[in-house]
Coordinates of C-alpha atoms and ligand atoms in Angstrom, one line a residue:
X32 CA 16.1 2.4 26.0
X33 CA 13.6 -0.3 24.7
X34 CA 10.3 0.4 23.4
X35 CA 8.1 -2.6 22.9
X36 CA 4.6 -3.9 23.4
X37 CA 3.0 -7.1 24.2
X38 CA 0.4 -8.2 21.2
X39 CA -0.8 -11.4 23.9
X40 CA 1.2 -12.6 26.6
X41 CA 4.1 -13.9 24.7
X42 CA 3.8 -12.1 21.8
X43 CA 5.6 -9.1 21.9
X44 CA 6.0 -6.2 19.0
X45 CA 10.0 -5.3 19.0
X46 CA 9.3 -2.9 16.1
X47 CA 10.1 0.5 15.6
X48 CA 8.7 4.1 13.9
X49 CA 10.3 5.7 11.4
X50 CA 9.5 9.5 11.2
X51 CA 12.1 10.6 9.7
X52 CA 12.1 9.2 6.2
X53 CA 11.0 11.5 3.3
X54 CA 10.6 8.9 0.7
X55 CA 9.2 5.3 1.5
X56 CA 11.0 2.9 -1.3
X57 CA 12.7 6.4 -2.3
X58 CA 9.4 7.5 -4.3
X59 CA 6.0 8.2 -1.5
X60 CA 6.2 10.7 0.8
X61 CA 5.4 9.7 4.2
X62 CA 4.5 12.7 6.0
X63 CA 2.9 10.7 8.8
X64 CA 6.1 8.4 9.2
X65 CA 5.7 4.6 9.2
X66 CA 6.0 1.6 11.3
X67 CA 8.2 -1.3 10.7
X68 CA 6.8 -4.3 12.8
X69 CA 8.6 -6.8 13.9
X70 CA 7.0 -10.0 16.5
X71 CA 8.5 -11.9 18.9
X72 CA 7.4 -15.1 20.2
X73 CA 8.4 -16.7 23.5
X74 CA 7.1 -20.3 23.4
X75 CA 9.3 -23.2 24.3
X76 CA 11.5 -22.2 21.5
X77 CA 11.5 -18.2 20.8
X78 CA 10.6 -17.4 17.4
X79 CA 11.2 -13.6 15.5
X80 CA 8.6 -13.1 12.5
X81 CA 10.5 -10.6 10.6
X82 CA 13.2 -8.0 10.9
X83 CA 13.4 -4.2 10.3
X84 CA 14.6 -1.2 8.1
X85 CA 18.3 -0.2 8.7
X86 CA 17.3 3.3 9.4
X87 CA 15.7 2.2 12.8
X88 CA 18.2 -1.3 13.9
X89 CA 19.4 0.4 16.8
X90 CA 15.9 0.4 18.3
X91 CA 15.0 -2.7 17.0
X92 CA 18.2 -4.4 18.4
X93 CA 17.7 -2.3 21.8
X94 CA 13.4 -4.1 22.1
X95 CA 14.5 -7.9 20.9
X96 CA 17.5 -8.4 23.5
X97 CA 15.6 -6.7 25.9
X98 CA 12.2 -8.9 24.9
X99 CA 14.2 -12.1 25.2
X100 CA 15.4 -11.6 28.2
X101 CA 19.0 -13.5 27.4
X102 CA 17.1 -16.4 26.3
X103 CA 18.6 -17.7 22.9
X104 CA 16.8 -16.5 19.2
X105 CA 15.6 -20.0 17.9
X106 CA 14.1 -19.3 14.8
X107 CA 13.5 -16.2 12.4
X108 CA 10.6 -16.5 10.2
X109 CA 11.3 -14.6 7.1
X110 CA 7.8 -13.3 5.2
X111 CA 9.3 -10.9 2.5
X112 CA 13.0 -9.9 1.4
X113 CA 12.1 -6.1 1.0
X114 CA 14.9 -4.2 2.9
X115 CA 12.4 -2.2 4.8
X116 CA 11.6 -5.8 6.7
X117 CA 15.1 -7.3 5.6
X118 CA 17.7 -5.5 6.1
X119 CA 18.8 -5.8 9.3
X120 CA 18.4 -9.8 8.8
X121 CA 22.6 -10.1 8.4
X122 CA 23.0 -8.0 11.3
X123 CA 20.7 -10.1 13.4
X124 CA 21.9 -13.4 12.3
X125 CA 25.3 -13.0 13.2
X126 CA 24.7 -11.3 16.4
X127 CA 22.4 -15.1 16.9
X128 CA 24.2 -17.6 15.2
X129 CA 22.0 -19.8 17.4
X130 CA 19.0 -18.7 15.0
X131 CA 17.8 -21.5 12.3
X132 CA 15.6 -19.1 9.6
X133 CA 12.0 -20.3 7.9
X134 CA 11.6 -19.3 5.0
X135 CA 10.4 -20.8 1.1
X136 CA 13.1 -21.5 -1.3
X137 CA 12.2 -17.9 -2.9
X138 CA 13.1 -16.2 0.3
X139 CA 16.1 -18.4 0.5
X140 CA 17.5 -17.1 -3.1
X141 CA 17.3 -13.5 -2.4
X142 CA 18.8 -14.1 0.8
X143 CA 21.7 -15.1 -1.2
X144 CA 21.4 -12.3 -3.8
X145 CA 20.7 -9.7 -0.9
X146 CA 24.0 -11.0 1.4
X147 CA 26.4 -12.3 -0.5
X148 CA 28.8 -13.8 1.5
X149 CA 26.7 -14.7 4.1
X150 CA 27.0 -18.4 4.9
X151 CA 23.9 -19.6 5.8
X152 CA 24.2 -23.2 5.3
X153 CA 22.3 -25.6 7.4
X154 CA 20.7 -22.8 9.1
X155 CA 17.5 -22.6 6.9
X156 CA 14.3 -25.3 7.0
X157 CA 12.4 -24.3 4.2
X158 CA 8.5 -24.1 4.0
X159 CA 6.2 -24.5 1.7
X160 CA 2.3 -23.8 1.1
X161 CA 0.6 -25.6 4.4
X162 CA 4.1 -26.6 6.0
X163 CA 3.5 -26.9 9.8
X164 CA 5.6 -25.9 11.8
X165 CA 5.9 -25.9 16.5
X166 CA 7.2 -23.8 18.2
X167 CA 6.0 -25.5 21.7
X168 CA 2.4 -24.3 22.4
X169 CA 2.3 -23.0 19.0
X170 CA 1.4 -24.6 16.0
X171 CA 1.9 -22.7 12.9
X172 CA 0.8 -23.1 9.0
X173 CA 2.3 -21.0 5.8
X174 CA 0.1 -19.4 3.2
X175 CA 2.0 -18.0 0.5
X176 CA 1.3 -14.8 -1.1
X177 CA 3.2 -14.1 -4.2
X178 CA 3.0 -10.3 -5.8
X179 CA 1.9 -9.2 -2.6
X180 CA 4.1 -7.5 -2.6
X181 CA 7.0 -9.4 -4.4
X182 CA 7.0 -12.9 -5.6
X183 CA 8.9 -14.5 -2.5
X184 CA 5.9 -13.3 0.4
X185 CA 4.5 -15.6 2.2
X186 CA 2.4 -15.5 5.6
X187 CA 1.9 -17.1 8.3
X188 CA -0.6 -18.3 10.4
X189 CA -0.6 -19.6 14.6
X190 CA -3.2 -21.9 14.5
X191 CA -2.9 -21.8 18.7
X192 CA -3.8 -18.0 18.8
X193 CA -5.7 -17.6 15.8
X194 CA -3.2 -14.6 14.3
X195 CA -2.5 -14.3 11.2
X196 CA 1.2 -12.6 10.2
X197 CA 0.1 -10.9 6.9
X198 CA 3.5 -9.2 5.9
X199 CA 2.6 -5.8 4.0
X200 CA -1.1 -6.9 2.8
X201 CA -3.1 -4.7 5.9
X202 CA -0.1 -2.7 6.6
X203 CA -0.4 1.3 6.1
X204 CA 1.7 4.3 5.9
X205 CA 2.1 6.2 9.3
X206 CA 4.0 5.8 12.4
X207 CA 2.2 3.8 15.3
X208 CA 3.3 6.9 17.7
X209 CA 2.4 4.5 21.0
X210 CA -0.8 2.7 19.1
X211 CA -0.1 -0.8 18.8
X212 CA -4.1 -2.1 17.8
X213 CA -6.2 -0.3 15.4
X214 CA -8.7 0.0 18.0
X215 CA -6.4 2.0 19.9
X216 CA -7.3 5.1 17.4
X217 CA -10.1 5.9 15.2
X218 CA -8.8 3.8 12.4
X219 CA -11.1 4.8 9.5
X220 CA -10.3 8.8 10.7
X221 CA -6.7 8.5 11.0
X222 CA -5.3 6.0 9.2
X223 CA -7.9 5.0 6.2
X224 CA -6.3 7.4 3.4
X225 CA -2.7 6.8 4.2
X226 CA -3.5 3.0 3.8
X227 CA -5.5 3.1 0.9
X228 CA -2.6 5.3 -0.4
X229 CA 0.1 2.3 1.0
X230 CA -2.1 -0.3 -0.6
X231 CA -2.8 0.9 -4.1
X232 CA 0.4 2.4 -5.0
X233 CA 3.0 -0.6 -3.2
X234 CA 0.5 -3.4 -4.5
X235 CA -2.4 -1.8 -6.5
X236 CA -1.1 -3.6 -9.2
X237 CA -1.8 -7.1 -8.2
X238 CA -5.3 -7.0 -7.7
X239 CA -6.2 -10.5 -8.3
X240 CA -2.9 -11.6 -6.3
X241 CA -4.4 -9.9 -3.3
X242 CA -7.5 -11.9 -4.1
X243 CA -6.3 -15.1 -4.5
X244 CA -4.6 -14.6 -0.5
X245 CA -8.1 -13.1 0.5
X246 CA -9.7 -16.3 -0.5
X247 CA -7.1 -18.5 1.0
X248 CA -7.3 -16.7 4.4
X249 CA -11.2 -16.8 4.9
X250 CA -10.7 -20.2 5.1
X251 CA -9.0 -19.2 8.7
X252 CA -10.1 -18.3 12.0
X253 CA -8.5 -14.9 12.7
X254 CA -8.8 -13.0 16.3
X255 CA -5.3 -10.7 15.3
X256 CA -3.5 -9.8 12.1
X257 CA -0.1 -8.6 12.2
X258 CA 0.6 -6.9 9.3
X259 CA 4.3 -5.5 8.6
X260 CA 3.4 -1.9 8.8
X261 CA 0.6 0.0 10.7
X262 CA -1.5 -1.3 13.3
X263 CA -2.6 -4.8 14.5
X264 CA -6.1 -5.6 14.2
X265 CA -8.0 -7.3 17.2
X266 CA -11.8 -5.8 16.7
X267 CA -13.8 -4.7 14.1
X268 CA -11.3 -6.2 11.1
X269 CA -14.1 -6.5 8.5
X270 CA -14.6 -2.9 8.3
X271 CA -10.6 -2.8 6.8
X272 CA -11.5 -6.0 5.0
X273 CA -14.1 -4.5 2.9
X274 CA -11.7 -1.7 1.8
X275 CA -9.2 -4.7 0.9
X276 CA -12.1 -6.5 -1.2
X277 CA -12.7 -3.3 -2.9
X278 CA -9.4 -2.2 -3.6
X279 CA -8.4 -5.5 -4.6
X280 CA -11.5 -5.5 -7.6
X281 CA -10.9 -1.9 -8.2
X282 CA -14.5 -1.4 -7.8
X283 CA -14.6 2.6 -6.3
X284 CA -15.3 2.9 -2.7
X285 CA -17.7 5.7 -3.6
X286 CA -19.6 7.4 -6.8
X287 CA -17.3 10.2 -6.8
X288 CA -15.4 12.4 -9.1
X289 CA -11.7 12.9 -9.5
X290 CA -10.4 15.7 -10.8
X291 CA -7.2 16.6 -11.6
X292 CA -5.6 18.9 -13.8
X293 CA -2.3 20.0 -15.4
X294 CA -1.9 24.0 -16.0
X295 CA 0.7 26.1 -16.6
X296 CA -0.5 29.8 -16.1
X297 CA -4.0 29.2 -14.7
X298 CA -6.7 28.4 -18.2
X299 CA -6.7 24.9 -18.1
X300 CA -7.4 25.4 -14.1
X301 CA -10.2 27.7 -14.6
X302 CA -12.0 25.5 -16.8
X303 CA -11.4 22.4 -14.0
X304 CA -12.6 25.3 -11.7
X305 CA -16.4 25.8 -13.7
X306 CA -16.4 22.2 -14.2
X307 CA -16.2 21.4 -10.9
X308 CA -18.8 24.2 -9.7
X309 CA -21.5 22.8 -12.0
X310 CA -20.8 19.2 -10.8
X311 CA -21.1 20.3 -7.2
X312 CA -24.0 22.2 -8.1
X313 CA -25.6 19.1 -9.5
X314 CA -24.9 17.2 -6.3
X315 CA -21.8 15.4 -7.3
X316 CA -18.6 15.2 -4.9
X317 CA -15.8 16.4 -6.2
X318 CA -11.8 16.0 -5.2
X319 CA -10.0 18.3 -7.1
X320 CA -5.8 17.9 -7.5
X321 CA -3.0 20.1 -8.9
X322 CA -0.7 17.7 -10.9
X323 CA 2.5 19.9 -10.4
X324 CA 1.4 20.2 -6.4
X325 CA 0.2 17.2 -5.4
X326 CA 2.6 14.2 -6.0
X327 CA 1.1 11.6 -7.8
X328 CA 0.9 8.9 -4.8
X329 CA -2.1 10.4 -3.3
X330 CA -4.1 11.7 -6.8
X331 CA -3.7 7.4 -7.8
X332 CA -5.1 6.5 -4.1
X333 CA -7.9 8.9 -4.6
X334 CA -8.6 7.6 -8.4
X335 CA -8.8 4.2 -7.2
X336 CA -11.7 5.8 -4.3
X337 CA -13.6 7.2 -7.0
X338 CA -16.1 6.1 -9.7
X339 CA -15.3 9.0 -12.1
X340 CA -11.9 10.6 -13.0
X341 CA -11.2 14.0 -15.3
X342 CA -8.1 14.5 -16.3
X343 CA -7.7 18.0 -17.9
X344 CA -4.1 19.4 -19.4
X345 CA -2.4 21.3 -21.9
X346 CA -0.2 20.4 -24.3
X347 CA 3.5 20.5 -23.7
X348 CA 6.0 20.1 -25.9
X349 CA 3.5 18.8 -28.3
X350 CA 2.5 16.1 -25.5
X351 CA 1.2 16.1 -22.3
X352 CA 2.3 18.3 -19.8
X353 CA 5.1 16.2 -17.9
X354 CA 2.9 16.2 -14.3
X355 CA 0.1 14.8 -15.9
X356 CA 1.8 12.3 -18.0
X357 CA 3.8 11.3 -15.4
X358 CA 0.4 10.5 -12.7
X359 CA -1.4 8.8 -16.5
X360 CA 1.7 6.4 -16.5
X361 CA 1.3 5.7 -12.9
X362 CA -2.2 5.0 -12.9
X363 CA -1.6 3.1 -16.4
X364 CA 1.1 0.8 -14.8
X365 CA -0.8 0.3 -11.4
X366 CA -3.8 -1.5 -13.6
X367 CA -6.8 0.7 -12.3
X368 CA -9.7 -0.6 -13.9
X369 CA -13.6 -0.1 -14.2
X370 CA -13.7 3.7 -14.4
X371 CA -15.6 6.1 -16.2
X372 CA -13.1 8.8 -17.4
X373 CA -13.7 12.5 -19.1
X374 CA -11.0 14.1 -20.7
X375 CA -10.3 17.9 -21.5
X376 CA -7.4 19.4 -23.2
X377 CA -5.8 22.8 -24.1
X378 CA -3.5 23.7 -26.2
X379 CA -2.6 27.0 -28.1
X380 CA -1.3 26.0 -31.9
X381 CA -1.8 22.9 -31.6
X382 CA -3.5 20.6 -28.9
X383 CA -2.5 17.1 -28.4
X384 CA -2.5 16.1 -24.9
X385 CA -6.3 15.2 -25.1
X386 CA -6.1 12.5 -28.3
X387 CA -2.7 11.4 -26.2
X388 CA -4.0 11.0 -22.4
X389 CA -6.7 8.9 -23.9
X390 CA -4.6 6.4 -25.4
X391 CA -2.9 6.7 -22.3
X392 CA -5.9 5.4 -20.2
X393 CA -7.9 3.2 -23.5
X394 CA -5.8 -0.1 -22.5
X395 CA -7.2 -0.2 -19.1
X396 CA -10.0 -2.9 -18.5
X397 CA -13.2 -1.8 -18.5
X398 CA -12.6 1.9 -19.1
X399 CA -15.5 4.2 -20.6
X400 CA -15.0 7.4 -21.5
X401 CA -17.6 10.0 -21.2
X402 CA -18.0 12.5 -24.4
X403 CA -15.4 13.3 -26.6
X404 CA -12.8 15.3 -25.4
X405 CA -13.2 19.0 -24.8
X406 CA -11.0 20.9 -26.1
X407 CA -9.3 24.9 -25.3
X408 CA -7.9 27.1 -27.2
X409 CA -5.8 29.1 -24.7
X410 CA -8.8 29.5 -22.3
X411 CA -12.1 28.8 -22.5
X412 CA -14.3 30.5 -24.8
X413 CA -17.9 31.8 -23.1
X414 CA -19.8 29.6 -25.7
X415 CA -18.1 26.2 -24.1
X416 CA -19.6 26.5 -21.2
X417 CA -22.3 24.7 -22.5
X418 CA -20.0 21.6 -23.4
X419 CA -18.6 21.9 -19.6
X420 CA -22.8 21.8 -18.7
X421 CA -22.8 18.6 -20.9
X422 CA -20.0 17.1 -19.5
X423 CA -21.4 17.9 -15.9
X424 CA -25.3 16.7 -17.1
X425 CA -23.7 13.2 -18.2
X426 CA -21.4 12.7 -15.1
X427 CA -24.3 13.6 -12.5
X428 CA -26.8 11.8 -14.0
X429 CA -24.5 8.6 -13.9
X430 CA -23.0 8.7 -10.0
X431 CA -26.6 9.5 -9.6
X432 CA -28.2 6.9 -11.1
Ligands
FEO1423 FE1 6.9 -3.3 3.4 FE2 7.0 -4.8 0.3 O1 7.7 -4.1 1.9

């Protein structure tokens, strides 16, 4: 049976929830599920802005026939080639041979290199930055947003209704479970750390991508933004926006400290243990994570939240323990920037980790590092506790200052 939802009176979501799916692109956990939106216009001419993951066609084939009504699919308006928005684009398009596809000349490649064999010819009218295109009532423009996530996205905007289709920039991690608008919920309460964890680890990398679409779109008059994933936004968007500027400049959202550590049989966690006391006991806030618990996706989210990080781990097979160096590289390759970072290492023979997580971390912009790194031997010895003090001194007096 369908399950759709009206966005305006002839706008209608056809998407569907997915909670069923361990890994989102086979690496984040998504606990909470996730949405794959998908819009349907009925103008004159009927218009689809995007398809769905395979996992969830059925539905998504069960809401558009029902949401058309047996009218004809005129056009399909293609924003990214991910498979969790593309997939089921074959499928559709030979089930509507009627549909003509819009799409940029990007778009148009992969849907060659995704569907080979799929004849599409004279059945796409490409767009290009500012293309307009009518739908009847509708007039619509195309921004396009390269790296956000992939080179090919693009978005689009109805000038007539003021919306702006934002493909996965203001999408987020968790099924929509009957919500369709973001005012539907306590956004910031239920949703605000599964989207900063969406945003920073599908497109924390391209920071001054999202910024160059952020400057291009406040040049618009926007009442709704359909984003790809999550909830549409109708009220209160700048409180999300400001998140997005943030995230986008990897300025913290807060003067914070990070912690996370690495241990093996419990030393290297005692020490993040004291540490973490005396900051808390100088005021600071303090997130403390596991490395071998907590999976990396969510320790990155929260390091791009915070002003300070501390990484502390032993040494491993004269390296760093593989948990640790495994969330490094991750926040390494996803470009965070502008932190202050201390670092603390243990190792029984022959400590390395610290000298190696710092390299790790030196080639990100504007990184500082606070102290030298403290080092354990085994465990901590009672006359280090002073260095943990000095370490806690520095770090209060700076997310105090
Ligand atoms: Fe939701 Fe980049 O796909």
């Amino acid at each position: 049976m369908y399950c759709t939802r009206k966005v305006t009176d002839d706008l209608i979501w056809v998407g569907a929830d997915d909670r069923r799916l361990a890994c989102f692109e086979g690496v984040y956990g998504v606990p909470d599920g996730v949405s794959y939106n998908s819009y349907l216009l009925l103008d004159e001419k009927t218009v689809l802005f995007d398809t769905v993951d395979k996992a969830v066609y059925e539905t998504f084939f069960e809401n558009l026939e029902q949401a058309l009504g047996g009218r004809a699919l005129d056009y399909l308006v293609i924003s990214h080639m991910e498979p969790d928005h593309a997939a089921t684009v074959e499928g559709l398009l030979l089930r509507h041979p009627e549909t003509r596809i819009l799409c940029n000349d990007k778009i148009k490649t992969m849907l060659g290199q995704f569907f080979r064999g799929l004849d599409l010819t004279d059945r796409i009218d490409l767009v290009k930055e500012g293309s307009v295109f009518s739908s009847g009532r509708h007039e619509f423009t195309f921004l396009m947003a390269p790296m956000v996530h992939w080179p090919e996205v693009m978005m689009s905007y109805d000038k007539t209704d003021k919306i702006l289709f934002s493909a996965d920039a203001f999408g987020t991690f968790g099924a929509l479970n009957g919500r369709l608008f973001a005012d539907e919920c306590d956004f910031m309460a239920d949703y605000l750390d599964e989207a900063r964890r969406y945003y920073t680890n599908i497109v924390g990398k391209y920071g001054m991508q999202v910024q160059n679409v952020l400057k291009k779109a406040a040049g618009l008059d926007i009442a709704l933004v359909c984003p790809l994933h999550g909830p549409v936004w109708r009220k209160d968007f700048g409180s999300f926006l400001e998140k997005y500027l943030l995230w986008s400049s990897y300025a913290p959202e807060e003067k914070s400290v990070m912690l996370a550590y690495a241990s093996v049989y419990g030393h290297t966690e005692n020490a993040a243990n004291i540490l973490a006391v005396k900051l808390c006991e100088r005021g600071v806030r303090v997130r403390m994570y596991d490395t071998s618990v907590t999976p990396a996706s969510y320790i990155l989210s929260d390091a791009f939240r915070c002003s300070h990080l501390v990484f502390a781990a032993t040494t491993y097979n004269n390296g760093v323990f593989v948990t640790m160096e495994n969330l490094l590289h991750d926040i390494a390759n996803h470009n965070l920037q502008g932190r202050k970072v201390a670092i603390m290492e243990n190792g029984s023979w022959a400590p390395a980790s610290g000298k190696l997580m710092r390299e790790m971390l030196s080639g990100l912009k504007n990184t500082q590092f606070i102290g030298e790194n403290i080092t354990l031997r085994s465990s901590l010895a009672e006359d280090q506790l002073s260095q943990l003090d000095a370490l806690a001194d520095a770090i209060a007096a700076d997310t105090q200052a």
